[in-house]
GROMACS .gro file of C-alpha atoms in nm:
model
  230
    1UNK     CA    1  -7.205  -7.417   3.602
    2UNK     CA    2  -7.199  -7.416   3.221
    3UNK     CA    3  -6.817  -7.277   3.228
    4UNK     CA    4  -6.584  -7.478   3.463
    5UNK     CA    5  -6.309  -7.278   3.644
    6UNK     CA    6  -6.084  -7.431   3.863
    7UNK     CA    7  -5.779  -7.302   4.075
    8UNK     CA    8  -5.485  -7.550   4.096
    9UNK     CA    9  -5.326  -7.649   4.416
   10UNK     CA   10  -4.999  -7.435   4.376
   11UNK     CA   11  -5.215  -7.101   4.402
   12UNK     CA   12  -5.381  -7.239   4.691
   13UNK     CA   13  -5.101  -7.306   4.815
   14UNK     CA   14  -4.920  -6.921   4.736
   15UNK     CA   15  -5.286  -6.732   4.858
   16UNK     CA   16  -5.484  -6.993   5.129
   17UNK     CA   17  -5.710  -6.683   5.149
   18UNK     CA   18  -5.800  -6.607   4.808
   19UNK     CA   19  -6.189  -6.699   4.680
   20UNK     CA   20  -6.383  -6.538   4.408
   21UNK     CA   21  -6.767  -6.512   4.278
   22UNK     CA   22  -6.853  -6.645   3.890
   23UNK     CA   23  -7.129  -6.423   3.795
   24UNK     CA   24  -7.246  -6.643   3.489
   25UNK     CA   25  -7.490  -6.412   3.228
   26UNK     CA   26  -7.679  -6.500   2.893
   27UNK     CA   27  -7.876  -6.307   2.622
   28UNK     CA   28  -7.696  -5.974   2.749
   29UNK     CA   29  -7.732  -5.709   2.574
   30UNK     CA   30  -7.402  -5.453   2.520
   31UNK     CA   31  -7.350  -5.164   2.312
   32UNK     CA   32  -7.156  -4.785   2.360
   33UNK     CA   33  -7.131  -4.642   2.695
   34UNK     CA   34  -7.499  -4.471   2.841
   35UNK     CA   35  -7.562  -4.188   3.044
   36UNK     CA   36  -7.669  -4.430   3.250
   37UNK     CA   37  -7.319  -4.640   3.316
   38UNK     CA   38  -7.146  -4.314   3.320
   39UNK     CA   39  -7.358  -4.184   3.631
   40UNK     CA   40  -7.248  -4.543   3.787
   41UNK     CA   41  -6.906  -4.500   3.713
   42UNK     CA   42  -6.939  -4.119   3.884
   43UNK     CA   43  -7.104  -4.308   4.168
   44UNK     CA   44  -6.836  -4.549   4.199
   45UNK     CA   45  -6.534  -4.309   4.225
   46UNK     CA   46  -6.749  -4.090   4.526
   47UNK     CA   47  -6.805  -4.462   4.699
   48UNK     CA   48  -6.446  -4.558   4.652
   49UNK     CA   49  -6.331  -4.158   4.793
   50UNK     CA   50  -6.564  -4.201   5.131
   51UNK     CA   51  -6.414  -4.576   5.178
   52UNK     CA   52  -6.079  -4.460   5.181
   53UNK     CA   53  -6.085  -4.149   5.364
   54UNK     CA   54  -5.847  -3.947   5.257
   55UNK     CA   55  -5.587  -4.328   5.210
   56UNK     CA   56  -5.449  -4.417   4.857
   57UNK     CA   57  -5.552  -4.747   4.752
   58UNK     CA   58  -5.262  -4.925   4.852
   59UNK     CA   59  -5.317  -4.844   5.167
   60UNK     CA   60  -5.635  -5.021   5.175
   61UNK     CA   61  -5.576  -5.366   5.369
   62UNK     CA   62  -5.717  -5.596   5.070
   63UNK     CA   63  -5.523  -5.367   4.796
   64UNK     CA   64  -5.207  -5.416   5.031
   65UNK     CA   65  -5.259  -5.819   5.044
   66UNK     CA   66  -5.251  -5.774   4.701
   67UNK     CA   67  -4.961  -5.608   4.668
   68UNK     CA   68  -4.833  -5.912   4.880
   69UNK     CA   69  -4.925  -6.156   4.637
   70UNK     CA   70  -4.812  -6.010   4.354
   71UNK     CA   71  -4.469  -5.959   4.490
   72UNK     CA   72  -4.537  -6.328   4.627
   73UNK     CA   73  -4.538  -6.456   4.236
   74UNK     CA   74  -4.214  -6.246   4.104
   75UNK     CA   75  -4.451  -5.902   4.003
   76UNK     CA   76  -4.362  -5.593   4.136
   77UNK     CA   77  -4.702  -5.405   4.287
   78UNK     CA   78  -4.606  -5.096   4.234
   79UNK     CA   79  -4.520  -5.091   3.813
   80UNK     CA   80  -4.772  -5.367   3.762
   81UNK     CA   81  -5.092  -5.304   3.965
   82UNK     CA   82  -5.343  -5.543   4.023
   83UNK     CA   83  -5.696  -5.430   3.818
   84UNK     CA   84  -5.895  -5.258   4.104
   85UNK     CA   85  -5.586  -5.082   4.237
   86UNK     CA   86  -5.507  -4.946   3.859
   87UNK     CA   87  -5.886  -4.867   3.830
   88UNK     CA   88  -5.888  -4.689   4.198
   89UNK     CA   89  -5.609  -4.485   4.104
   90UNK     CA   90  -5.752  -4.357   3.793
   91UNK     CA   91  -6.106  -4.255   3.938
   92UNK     CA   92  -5.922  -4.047   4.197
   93UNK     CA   93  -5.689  -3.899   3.981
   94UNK     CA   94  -5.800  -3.614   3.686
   95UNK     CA   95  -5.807  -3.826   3.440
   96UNK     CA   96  -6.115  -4.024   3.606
   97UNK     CA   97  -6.291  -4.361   3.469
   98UNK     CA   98  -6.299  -4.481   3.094
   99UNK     CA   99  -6.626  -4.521   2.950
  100UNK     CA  100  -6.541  -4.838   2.709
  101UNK     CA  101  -6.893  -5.028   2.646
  102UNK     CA  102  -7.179  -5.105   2.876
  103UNK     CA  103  -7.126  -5.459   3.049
  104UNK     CA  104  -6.731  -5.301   3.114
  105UNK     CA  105  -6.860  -5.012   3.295
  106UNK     CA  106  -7.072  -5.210   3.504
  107UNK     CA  107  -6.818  -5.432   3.609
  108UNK     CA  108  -6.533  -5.176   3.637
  109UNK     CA  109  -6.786  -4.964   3.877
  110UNK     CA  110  -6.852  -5.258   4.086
  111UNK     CA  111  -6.439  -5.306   4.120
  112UNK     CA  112  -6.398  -4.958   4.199
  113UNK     CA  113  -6.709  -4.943   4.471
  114UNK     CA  114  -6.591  -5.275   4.647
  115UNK     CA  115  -6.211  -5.228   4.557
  116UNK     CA  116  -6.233  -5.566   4.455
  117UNK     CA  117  -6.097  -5.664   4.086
  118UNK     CA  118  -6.362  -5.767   3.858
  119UNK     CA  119  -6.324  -5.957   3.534
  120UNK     CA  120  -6.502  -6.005   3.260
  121UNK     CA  121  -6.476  -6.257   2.990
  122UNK     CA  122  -6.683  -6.333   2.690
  123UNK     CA  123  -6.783  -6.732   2.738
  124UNK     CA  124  -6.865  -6.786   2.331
  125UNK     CA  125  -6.428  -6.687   2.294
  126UNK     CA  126  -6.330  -6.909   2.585
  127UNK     CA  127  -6.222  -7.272   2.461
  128UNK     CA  128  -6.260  -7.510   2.723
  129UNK     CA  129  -6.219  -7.491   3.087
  130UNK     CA  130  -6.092  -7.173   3.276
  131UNK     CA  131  -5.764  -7.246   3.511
  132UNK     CA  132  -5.568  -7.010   3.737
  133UNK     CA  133  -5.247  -7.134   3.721
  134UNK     CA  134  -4.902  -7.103   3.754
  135UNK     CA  135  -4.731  -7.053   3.459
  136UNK     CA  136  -4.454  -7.232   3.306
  137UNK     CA  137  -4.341  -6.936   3.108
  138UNK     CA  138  -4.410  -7.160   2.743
  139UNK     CA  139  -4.784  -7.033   2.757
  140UNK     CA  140  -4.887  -6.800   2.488
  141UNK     CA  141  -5.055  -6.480   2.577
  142UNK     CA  142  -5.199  -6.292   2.205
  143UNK     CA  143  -5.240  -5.930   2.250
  144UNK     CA  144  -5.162  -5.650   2.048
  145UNK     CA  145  -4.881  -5.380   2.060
  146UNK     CA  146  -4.849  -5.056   1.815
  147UNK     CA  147  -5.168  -5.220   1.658
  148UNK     CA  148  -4.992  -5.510   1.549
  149UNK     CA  149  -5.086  -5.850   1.730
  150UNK     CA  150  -4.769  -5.982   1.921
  151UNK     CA  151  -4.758  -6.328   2.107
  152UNK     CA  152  -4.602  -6.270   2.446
  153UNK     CA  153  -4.505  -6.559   2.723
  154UNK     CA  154  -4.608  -6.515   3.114
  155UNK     CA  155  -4.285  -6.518   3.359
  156UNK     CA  156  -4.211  -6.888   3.496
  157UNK     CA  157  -4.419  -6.904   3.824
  158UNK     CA  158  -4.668  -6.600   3.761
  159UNK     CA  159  -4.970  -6.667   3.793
  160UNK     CA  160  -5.204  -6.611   3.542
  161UNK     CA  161  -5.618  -6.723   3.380
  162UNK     CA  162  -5.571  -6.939   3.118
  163UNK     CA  163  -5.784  -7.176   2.879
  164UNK     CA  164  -5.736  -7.460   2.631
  165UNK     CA  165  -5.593  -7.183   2.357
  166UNK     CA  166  -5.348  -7.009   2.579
  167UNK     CA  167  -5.352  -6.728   2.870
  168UNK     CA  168  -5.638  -6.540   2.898
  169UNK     CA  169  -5.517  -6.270   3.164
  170UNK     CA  170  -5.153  -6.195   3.273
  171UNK     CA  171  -5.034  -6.170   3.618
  172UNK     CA  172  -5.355  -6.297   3.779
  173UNK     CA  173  -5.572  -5.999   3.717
  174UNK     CA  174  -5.348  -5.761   3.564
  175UNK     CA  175  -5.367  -5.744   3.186
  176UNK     CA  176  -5.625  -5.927   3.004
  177UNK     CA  177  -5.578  -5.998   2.635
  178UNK     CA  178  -5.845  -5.920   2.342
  179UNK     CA  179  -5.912  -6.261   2.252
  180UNK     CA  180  -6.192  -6.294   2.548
  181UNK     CA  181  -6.215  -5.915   2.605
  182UNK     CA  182  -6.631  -5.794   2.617
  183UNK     CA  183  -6.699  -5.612   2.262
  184UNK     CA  184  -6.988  -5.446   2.178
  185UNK     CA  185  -7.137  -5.779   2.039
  186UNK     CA  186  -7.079  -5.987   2.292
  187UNK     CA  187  -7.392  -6.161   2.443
  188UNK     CA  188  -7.257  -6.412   2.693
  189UNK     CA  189  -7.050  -6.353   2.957
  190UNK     CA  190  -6.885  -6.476   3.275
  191UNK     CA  191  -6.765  -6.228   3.576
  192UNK     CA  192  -6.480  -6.278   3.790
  193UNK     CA  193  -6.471  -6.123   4.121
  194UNK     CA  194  -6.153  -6.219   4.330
  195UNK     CA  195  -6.047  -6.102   4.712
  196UNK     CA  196  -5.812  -6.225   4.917
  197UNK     CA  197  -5.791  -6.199   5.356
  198UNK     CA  198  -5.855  -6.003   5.476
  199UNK     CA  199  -6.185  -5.900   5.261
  200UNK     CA  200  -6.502  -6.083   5.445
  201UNK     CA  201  -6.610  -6.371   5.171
  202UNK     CA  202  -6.966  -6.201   5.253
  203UNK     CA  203  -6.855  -5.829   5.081
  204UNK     CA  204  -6.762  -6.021   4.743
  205UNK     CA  205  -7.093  -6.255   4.772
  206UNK     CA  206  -7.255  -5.883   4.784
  207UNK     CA  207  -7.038  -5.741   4.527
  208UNK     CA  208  -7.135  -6.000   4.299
  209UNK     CA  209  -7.490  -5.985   4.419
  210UNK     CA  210  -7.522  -5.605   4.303
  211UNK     CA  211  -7.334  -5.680   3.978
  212UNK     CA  212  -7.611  -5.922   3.885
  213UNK     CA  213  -7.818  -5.650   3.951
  214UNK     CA  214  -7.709  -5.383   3.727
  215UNK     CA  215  -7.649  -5.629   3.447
  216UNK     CA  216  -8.031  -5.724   3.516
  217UNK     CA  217  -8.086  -5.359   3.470
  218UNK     CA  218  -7.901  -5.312   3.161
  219UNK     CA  219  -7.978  -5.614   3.014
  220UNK     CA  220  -8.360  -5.714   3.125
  221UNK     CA  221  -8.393  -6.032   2.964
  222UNK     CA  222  -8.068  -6.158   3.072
  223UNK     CA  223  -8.024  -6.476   3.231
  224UNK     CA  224  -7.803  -6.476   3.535
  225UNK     CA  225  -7.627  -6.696   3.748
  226UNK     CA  226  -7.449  -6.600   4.064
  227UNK     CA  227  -7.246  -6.899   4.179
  228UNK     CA  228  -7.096  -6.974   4.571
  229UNK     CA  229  -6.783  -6.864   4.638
  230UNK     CA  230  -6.506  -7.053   4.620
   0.00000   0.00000   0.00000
């Protein structure tokens, strides 16, 4: 893998059932949401209606071991959601999906079909390895408030992505900050997808077996990568 991730032994430790897929991608093309991602997204939200059946996503077992997790770490579920329960919630609600650029539709309709959060990070902004951690609460986390950029500080114990600069995404998969966010120019890429017990490993391997699909799709002369689970 050209981008090493590693998850220390203390969040072993707090989620013994947690694994994700790196979907690795170069020469990827981005650019303004299509008519093509927004039919996905549209998709997504009538795939994520028929697997709930009528439940809100909390009360979806892998959305609920979430919720365990978070409040596990010191977060509290309900005010800060974890991404695919934020994302689930907004596709059923009026307000539906955003359309932001191409390679985030594709991955946020991928979270929202699976309810599985999906990240993604652009590799040329990441500076060194990629560890999920638990924080010591000194780490700095850039992101920007009233359009200013403000340096913020993860709780002691949360867990959180980071890299050699600083934090990359608060509260495990909660809030990621601009630094490593997917812009319109971006062209390389890796994409987190993370589950915990008790999702079957094999429905993120084919999660992330889709996504490479659809960024095949959008991008055609892409390379991509889908790595094993860990």
């Amino acid at each position: 893998m050209t981008l090493t991730l590693t998850v220390s032994d203390e969040v072993r430790v707090l989620a013994p059932g947690f694994t994700h897929v790196a979907v690795e991608a170069d020469g990827l093309v981005n650019g303004p949401s299509t008519e093509g991602t927004s039919a996905l997204l549209d998709d997504a939200a009538r795939r994520l209606s028929g697997r709930l059946a009528g439940r809100a996503p909390h009360e979806d077992p892998h959305m609920a071991a979430w919720r365990e997790i978070y409040t596990a770490f010191g977060s509290k579920p309900s005010r800060t959601r974890n991404s695919a329960e934020a994302l689930a919630k907004r596709a059923l609600s009026g307000a539906g999906l955003p359309r932001i650029n191409v390679l985030v539709d594709v991955y946020n309709a991928i979270s929202v079909a699976h309810l599985i959060p999906v990240g993604g990070e652009d590799t040329d902004h990441i500076r060194g390895a990629m560890r999920l951690v638990r924080a010591t609460g000194d780490e700095a986390f850039v992101t920007v408030s009233g359009g200013e950029e403000v340096v913020e500080h993860p709780d002691a114990g949360e867990v959180v992505w980071r890299d050699d600069t600083g934090v990359t995404c608060r509260r495990w998969n909660w809030r990621q900050g601009p630094r490593t966010r997917l812009t319109e120019e971006s062209t390389a890429a890796v994409f987190l997808l993370e589950s915990l017990a008790p999702m079957p490993v094999a429905d993120v391997v084919a999660a992330g077996a889709e996504l490479a699909e659809l960024l095949q799709k959008f991008s055609p002369g892409a390379r991509i990568t889908v790595h094993a689970p860990e």
